[in-house]
Amino acid sequence: MKIKNTISIIVFIFTSASLQAQSVVVSGMVKDTKKREPLPYVNILVKNQNDSSFVVGTVTDESGVFKLSPIKSGQYFITYSYVGYKPKSEKLEIGRLSEYLDLSSIFLEEMAEELSEVIVSGSREEVEAALDKKTFSLEENISQLGGSVLQALQNLPGITIDQNGTVFLRGSDKVAILLDGKQTAITGIGAQSGLENFPASSIEKIEIINNPSSKYDATGNAGIINIIFKKEKEEGWNGKVGMIAGLGNLFEKRESLPGLRDQYRFTPKLNPSLSLNYKKDKINFFFQGDVLWHQQMMKSEFTDRVFEDGTAIRQQYIENRTQPIYNFRTGLDWNPNENNSFTFSGLFNYRAYTDLGDILYQNALTNQQQRLWQYFENEVNQTLFATITHTYKFKQPGHQLTSSFNYSFRRKDEVFYFTNEELDFIGTDTTALIADENIFDLTMDYIKPLRAGRMELGTKQRARVFPNLITFSPGNNSILDPGLAGSAEYQEWLSAVYGNYIYEKNKWELETGLRVEYVKVDYLVDPNHAVFESAGFDYFEPFPSLRASYYINDLSNFSIFYNRRVDRPEEKNLRAFPTYADPEILSIGNPTLIPQFTQSVEAGYKKSNDQGYFYGAIYHRASTNLLTRITTEVPNSTRLVTIDQNAGRGWNTGIELVISQKIGDIFTLNSNANIYQNRIGAFSLNNAYPSDINFSRSEESNFTGNVKVNGLLKLPKSLDVQLTAIYLAPDIVPQGRILSRYHLDGGVTKKIQEGNGELFLNATDIFNTLLIRYRLEGNDFTLNSNDYFETQVFRLGYSYRF
């Protein structure tokens, strides 16, 4: 669909969801009209416009400044009175944009003559009402309690997860993941699968931001997912202790081929956790610790490679994992005075796992075994994230400057021991990888409330250095390509500034912003590398954003959006060294990649009622330099190589619908659907390893989507029951097609011990139906894959709040 047609559709779209009246702090300064001097102790009253009932009142301080207690959105009159001065009454309109409203200077005239009434208005902004963000509490996601954050994400609207732990939002894997609003190294190595490190029990809520303003980093064409950790706010000591135990892979989905080691069955899961919080006067201390220990069958993938000459290779790939994960998060909030506040926090994550991998290759026509590939992998990941944040609050409420320095470090230490058993020999090999990631971020954000909205200014400076070394230790009858070993270093330098202006008048809101980024990325490859040379990229680009909203009434509004965003290839995409986990389908990065740029437009509408809400949006994204992976054949062989590439242009046009409705007193139904057309333009490219292989594909498109239905039943005696059904329709990728997937999750919770304790029992993929099936098409081969990895897990948990 052309973008002009999309814009035409936006004009006619009509969908809906709830708007909640929120509270805003109103401030200002009262002065003498002639002398322009502040007036102390002026009486200020706010009354309802409809019935003149009293709402709130205050007096100005010695500097003439006043601050009113929070007022809900609506229509009011504000009156100023002072002995010897003419009283003044103004119309005050409280909107939904900002948490703070600055009426600036109000001038009173000495008693001399009677003046006619002067009408003024004020308004505010609230992000949730702007239709650019959805917020979900994980405590309400009963079916995923006890799982990881990555698992919990798949039940949220528009989000899907593949078997590699990659997060897709509205069909795109270009998603920026934030922890407490900050980028970290947690997802820097190994894509977004780092979210498996955190249990869902440690998370308070998850925000999905489909249309970020220019205040946010420009990465992530599909949007931003912000994961917010729990932090208690009650006075004194309080906390929570919990224990979760589970079993996975109770029922075998498909029997293994003969000759392979057994799949992990009845895999145990344990997750003890403790959180503590102490708040008194000017300090707030918090601590959170979790241990996740589990076994898991990561893969049971059956793959058929069929070539034009009739050759057919069948393989099964099993990977069994044992993994402990330790998370410790602690920090201190310190408010020495009313103007200054500091937050010091640190996060340490340690993940060590051992993988036992088997791949059996056989002739698919004769069932004769051709090769047995086995490995033992030992990997340790250590992550440290530390941040210092200072906020200076000016005298005017909501007027503040926030500065933050973040340091993030992650080390990956990985060793593979391989055994290769073929018809006439046995071979051994070892590979090792050490990679260190260092990120230094300095950000400053300035907010100034205005008479009708606010102004935001800020900057971000980043340095990211990521050296890695891969070594090959060939053994007997080695199959390793020594020319692909060596060292490399990823260097990223980013400098960005942004400005946002938010304006509100009556029922209209306008937010416009511009972010300008300069980025330089160098990827320094070992000069002895057999295929790739040092490469990198740089750009100096503007990234505008626009939002316009119209409030039809207190229960419904309409918004349109536009933004331009960028997705830079990560270090793992540029890494010029292969992984030999599957020696017949090698995977290699590509240092010649360049960024993917995306422009998007969207329109949405919300409406609420007493029992729920309905939300709908239509969106269109157009991208250039699509980042993807392309698989080509090795000449005169049945082996394949998968290399990261840029693959031309792509378009994504869709509709998202969310319905939440309470039915009766005990049942709530939540459902959402994301239906879209995925279109990939024609492209041609070259895979450089092992020799130049040209690949091209014609333009293709597909209508696809996903549907999720969630039912919550609240029974007497604090007993809650939840069922969640998920269906994902077939979709296309630049080289093929991924087939449909579906599963059912469920859970039950029970409050005990006067509400301080909670028991839960839940299950993911209850009927063991979830599997990943896809088809790739090469120049002279087709590849069909079915992955029966572990998805079914039953968990029992207990927590106690004190």
mmCIF file of N, CA and C in Angstrom, residues 41-98:
data_model
loop_
_atom_site.group_PDB
_atom_site.id
_atom_site.type_symbol
_atom_site.label_atom_id
_atom_site.label_comp_id
_atom_site.label_asym_id
_atom_site.label_seq_id
_atom_site.Cartn_x
_atom_site.Cartn_y
_atom_site.Cartn_z
ATOM 1 N N TYR A 41 1.537 36.436 50.164
ATOM 2 C CA TYR A 41 0.311 36.144 50.910
ATOM 3 C C TYR A 41 -0.968 36.502 50.151
ATOM 4 N N VAL A 42 -0.955 36.369 48.850
ATOM 5 C CA VAL A 42 -2.164 36.540 48.045
ATOM 6 C C VAL A 42 -3.023 35.294 48.193
ATOM 7 N N ASN A 43 -4.314 35.465 48.440
ATOM 8 C CA ASN A 43 -5.239 34.339 48.546
ATOM 9 C C ASN A 43 -5.613 33.825 47.152
ATOM 10 N N ILE A 44 -5.570 32.487 47.012
ATOM 11 C CA ILE A 44 -5.885 31.868 45.723
ATOM 12 C C ILE A 44 -6.892 30.750 45.962
ATOM 13 N N LEU A 45 -8.004 30.802 45.224
ATOM 14 C CA LEU A 45 -9.057 29.794 45.345
ATOM 15 C C LEU A 45 -9.371 29.225 43.964
ATOM 16 N N VAL A 46 -9.627 27.899 43.923
ATOM 17 C CA VAL A 46 -10.059 27.244 42.692
ATOM 18 C C VAL A 46 -11.423 26.623 42.948
ATOM 19 N N LYS A 47 -12.390 26.931 42.029
ATOM 20 C CA LYS A 47 -13.737 26.404 42.142
ATOM 21 C C LYS A 47 -14.153 25.737 40.843
ATOM 22 N N ASN A 48 -15.092 24.773 40.967
ATOM 23 C CA ASN A 48 -15.643 24.123 39.781
ATOM 24 C C ASN A 48 -16.412 25.111 38.940
ATOM 25 N N GLN A 49 -16.261 24.996 37.635
ATOM 26 C CA GLN A 49 -16.956 25.902 36.733
ATOM 27 C C GLN A 49 -18.454 25.631 36.705
ATOM 28 N N ASN A 50 -18.842 24.370 36.924
ATOM 29 C CA ASN A 50 -20.254 24.006 36.815
ATOM 30 C C ASN A 50 -21.083 24.469 38.007
ATOM 31 N N ASP A 51 -20.607 24.173 39.231
ATOM 32 C CA ASP A 51 -21.422 24.467 40.411
ATOM 33 C C ASP A 51 -20.749 25.390 41.421
ATOM 34 N N SER A 52 -19.574 25.936 41.069
ATOM 35 C CA SER A 52 -18.841 26.883 41.932
ATOM 36 C C SER A 52 -18.431 26.263 43.270
ATOM 37 N N SER A 53 -18.391 24.931 43.345
ATOM 38 C CA SER A 53 -17.959 24.294 44.587
ATOM 39 C C SER A 53 -16.453 24.448 44.759
ATOM 40 N N PHE A 54 -16.036 24.536 46.011
ATOM 41 C CA PHE A 54 -14.627 24.722 46.332
ATOM 42 C C PHE A 54 -13.820 23.471 45.963
ATOM 43 N N VAL A 55 -12.648 23.674 45.372
ATOM 44 C CA VAL A 55 -11.767 22.575 44.988
ATOM 45 C C VAL A 55 -10.489 22.595 45.809
ATOM 46 N N VAL A 56 -9.770 23.714 45.795
ATOM 47 C CA VAL A 56 -8.501 23.804 46.506
ATOM 48 C C VAL A 56 -8.146 25.277 46.685
ATOM 49 N N GLY A 57 -7.306 25.568 47.655
ATOM 50 C CA GLY A 57 -6.885 26.937 47.900
ATOM 51 C C GLY A 57 -5.497 26.994 48.492
ATOM 52 N N THR A 58 -4.844 28.161 48.394
ATOM 53 C CA THR A 58 -3.519 28.363 48.968
ATOM 54 C C THR A 58 -3.235 29.862 49.025
ATOM 55 N N VAL A 59 -2.033 30.216 49.484
ATOM 56 C CA VAL A 59 -1.566 31.609 49.462
ATOM 57 C C VAL A 59 -0.153 31.614 48.895
ATOM 58 N N THR A 60 0.227 32.761 48.315
ATOM 59 C CA THR A 60 1.590 32.874 47.791
ATOM 60 C C THR A 60 2.583 33.007 48.939
ATOM 61 N N ASP A 61 3.831 32.557 48.700
ATOM 62 C CA ASP A 61 4.853 32.691 49.724
ATOM 63 C C ASP A 61 5.470 34.088 49.660
ATOM 64 N N GLU A 62 6.569 34.270 50.395
ATOM 65 C CA GLU A 62 7.185 35.597 50.456
ATOM 66 C C GLU A 62 7.734 36.049 49.107
ATOM 67 N N SER A 63 7.943 35.121 48.192
ATOM 68 C CA SER A 63 8.441 35.472 46.859
ATOM 69 C C SER A 63 7.317 35.612 45.837
ATOM 70 N N GLY A 64 6.067 35.534 46.316
ATOM 71 C CA GLY A 64 4.939 35.657 45.407
ATOM 72 C C GLY A 64 4.599 34.395 44.649
ATOM 73 N N VAL A 65 5.286 33.281 44.968
ATOM 74 C CA VAL A 65 5.088 32.017 44.260
ATOM 75 C C VAL A 65 4.017 31.191 44.959
ATOM 76 N N PHE A 66 3.192 30.515 44.185
ATOM 77 C CA PHE A 66 2.198 29.626 44.769
ATOM 78 C C PHE A 66 2.233 28.273 44.059
ATOM 79 N N LYS A 67 1.766 27.255 44.786
ATOM 80 C CA LYS A 67 1.644 25.897 44.237
ATOM 81 C C LYS A 67 0.389 25.284 44.821
ATOM 82 N N LEU A 68 -0.509 24.854 43.945
ATOM 83 C CA LEU A 68 -1.764 24.268 44.372
ATOM 84 C C LEU A 68 -1.654 22.754 44.450
ATOM 85 N N SER A 69 -2.417 22.168 45.359
ATOM 86 C CA SER A 69 -2.469 20.710 45.438
ATOM 87 C C SER A 69 -2.982 20.144 44.117
ATOM 88 N N PRO A 70 -2.634 18.893 43.802
ATOM 89 C CA PRO A 70 -3.016 18.312 42.513
ATOM 90 C C PRO A 70 -4.512 18.422 42.227
ATOM 91 N N ILE A 71 -4.830 18.825 41.001
ATOM 92 C CA ILE A 71 -6.215 19.026 40.559
ATOM 93 C C ILE A 71 -6.475 18.103 39.379
ATOM 94 N N LYS A 72 -7.632 17.455 39.369
ATOM 95 C CA LYS A 72 -7.994 16.573 38.260
ATOM 96 C C LYS A 72 -8.341 17.398 37.024
ATOM 97 N N SER A 73 -8.187 16.773 35.854
ATOM 98 C CA SER A 73 -8.498 17.462 34.606
ATOM 99 C C SER A 73 -9.963 17.872 34.590
ATOM 100 N N GLY A 74 -10.214 19.068 34.044
ATOM 101 C CA GLY A 74 -11.569 19.591 34.001
ATOM 102 C C GLY A 74 -11.587 21.098 33.822
ATOM 103 N N GLN A 75 -12.775 21.719 34.010
ATOM 104 C CA GLN A 75 -12.979 23.158 33.830
ATOM 105 C C GLN A 75 -13.174 23.820 35.193
ATOM 106 N N TYR A 76 -12.407 24.883 35.454
ATOM 107 C CA TYR A 76 -12.439 25.541 36.758
ATOM 108 C C TYR A 76 -12.363 27.063 36.599
ATOM 109 N N PHE A 77 -12.617 27.765 37.719
ATOM 110 C CA PHE A 77 -12.299 29.182 37.864
ATOM 111 C C PHE A 77 -11.239 29.305 38.942
ATOM 112 N N ILE A 78 -10.235 30.159 38.707
ATOM 113 C CA ILE A 78 -9.216 30.442 39.715
ATOM 114 C C ILE A 78 -9.289 31.923 40.058
ATOM 115 N N THR A 79 -9.327 32.244 41.362
ATOM 116 C CA THR A 79 -9.508 33.617 41.832
ATOM 117 C C THR A 79 -8.329 34.038 42.694
ATOM 118 N N TYR A 80 -7.837 35.264 42.443
ATOM 119 C CA TYR A 80 -6.739 35.839 43.220
ATOM 120 C C TYR A 80 -7.282 37.061 43.965
ATOM 121 N N SER A 81 -7.065 37.152 45.262
ATOM 122 C CA SER A 81 -7.531 38.312 46.045
ATOM 123 C C SER A 81 -6.444 38.740 47.026
ATOM 124 N N TYR A 82 -6.331 40.095 47.187
ATOM 125 C CA TYR A 82 -5.280 40.653 48.041
ATOM 126 C C TYR A 82 -5.740 42.027 48.503
ATOM 127 N N VAL A 83 -5.525 42.298 49.767
ATOM 128 C CA VAL A 83 -5.982 43.562 50.348
ATOM 129 C C VAL A 83 -5.367 44.736 49.586
ATOM 130 N N GLY A 84 -6.223 45.681 49.145
ATOM 131 C CA GLY A 84 -5.766 46.863 48.423
ATOM 132 C C GLY A 84 -5.651 46.659 46.929
ATOM 133 N N TYR A 85 -5.974 45.450 46.471
ATOM 134 C CA TYR A 85 -5.872 45.148 45.034
ATOM 135 C C TYR A 85 -7.214 44.614 44.530
ATOM 136 N N LYS A 86 -7.430 44.831 43.258
ATOM 137 C CA LYS A 86 -8.661 44.340 42.644
ATOM 138 C C LYS A 86 -8.591 42.816 42.521
ATOM 139 N N PRO A 87 -9.625 42.114 42.967
ATOM 140 C CA PRO A 87 -9.627 40.656 42.798
ATOM 141 C C PRO A 87 -9.650 40.290 41.310
ATOM 142 N N LYS A 88 -9.112 39.124 41.022
ATOM 143 C CA LYS A 88 -9.007 38.701 39.626
ATOM 144 C C LYS A 88 -9.476 37.246 39.513
ATOM 145 N N SER A 89 -10.328 36.991 38.548
ATOM 146 C CA SER A 89 -10.831 35.637 38.334
ATOM 147 C C SER A 89 -10.564 35.227 36.894
ATOM 148 N N GLU A 90 -10.080 33.998 36.720
ATOM 149 C CA GLU A 90 -9.747 33.498 35.391
ATOM 150 C C GLU A 90 -10.336 32.102 35.194
ATOM 151 N N LYS A 91 -10.604 31.807 33.963
ATOM 152 C CA LYS A 91 -11.028 30.457 33.613
ATOM 153 C C LYS A 91 -9.787 29.571 33.537
ATOM 154 N N LEU A 92 -9.847 28.438 34.212
ATOM 155 C CA LEU A 92 -8.707 27.526 34.259
ATOM 156 C C LEU A 92 -9.114 26.181 33.662
ATOM 157 N N GLU A 93 -8.442 25.805 32.608
ATOM 158 C CA GLU A 93 -8.733 24.524 31.948
ATOM 159 C C GLU A 93 -7.575 23.578 32.193
ATOM 160 N N ILE A 94 -7.837 22.471 32.896
ATOM 161 C CA ILE A 94 -6.815 21.470 33.177
ATOM 162 C C ILE A 94 -6.963 20.338 32.167
ATOM 163 N N GLY A 95 -5.908 20.141 31.363
ATOM 164 C CA GLY A 95 -5.955 19.104 30.332
ATOM 165 C C GLY A 95 -5.314 17.812 30.789
ATOM 166 N N ARG A 96 -4.707 17.079 29.834
ATOM 167 C CA ARG A 96 -4.187 15.749 30.132
ATOM 168 C C ARG A 96 -2.730 15.578 29.723
ATOM 169 N N LEU A 97 -2.025 16.657 29.477
ATOM 170 C CA LEU A 97 -0.677 16.509 28.943
ATOM 171 C C LEU A 97 0.393 16.374 30.013
ATOM 172 N N SER A 98 0.584 17.418 30.819
ATOM 173 C CA SER A 98 1.712 17.431 31.736
ATOM 174 C C SER A 98 1.275 17.163 33.166
#
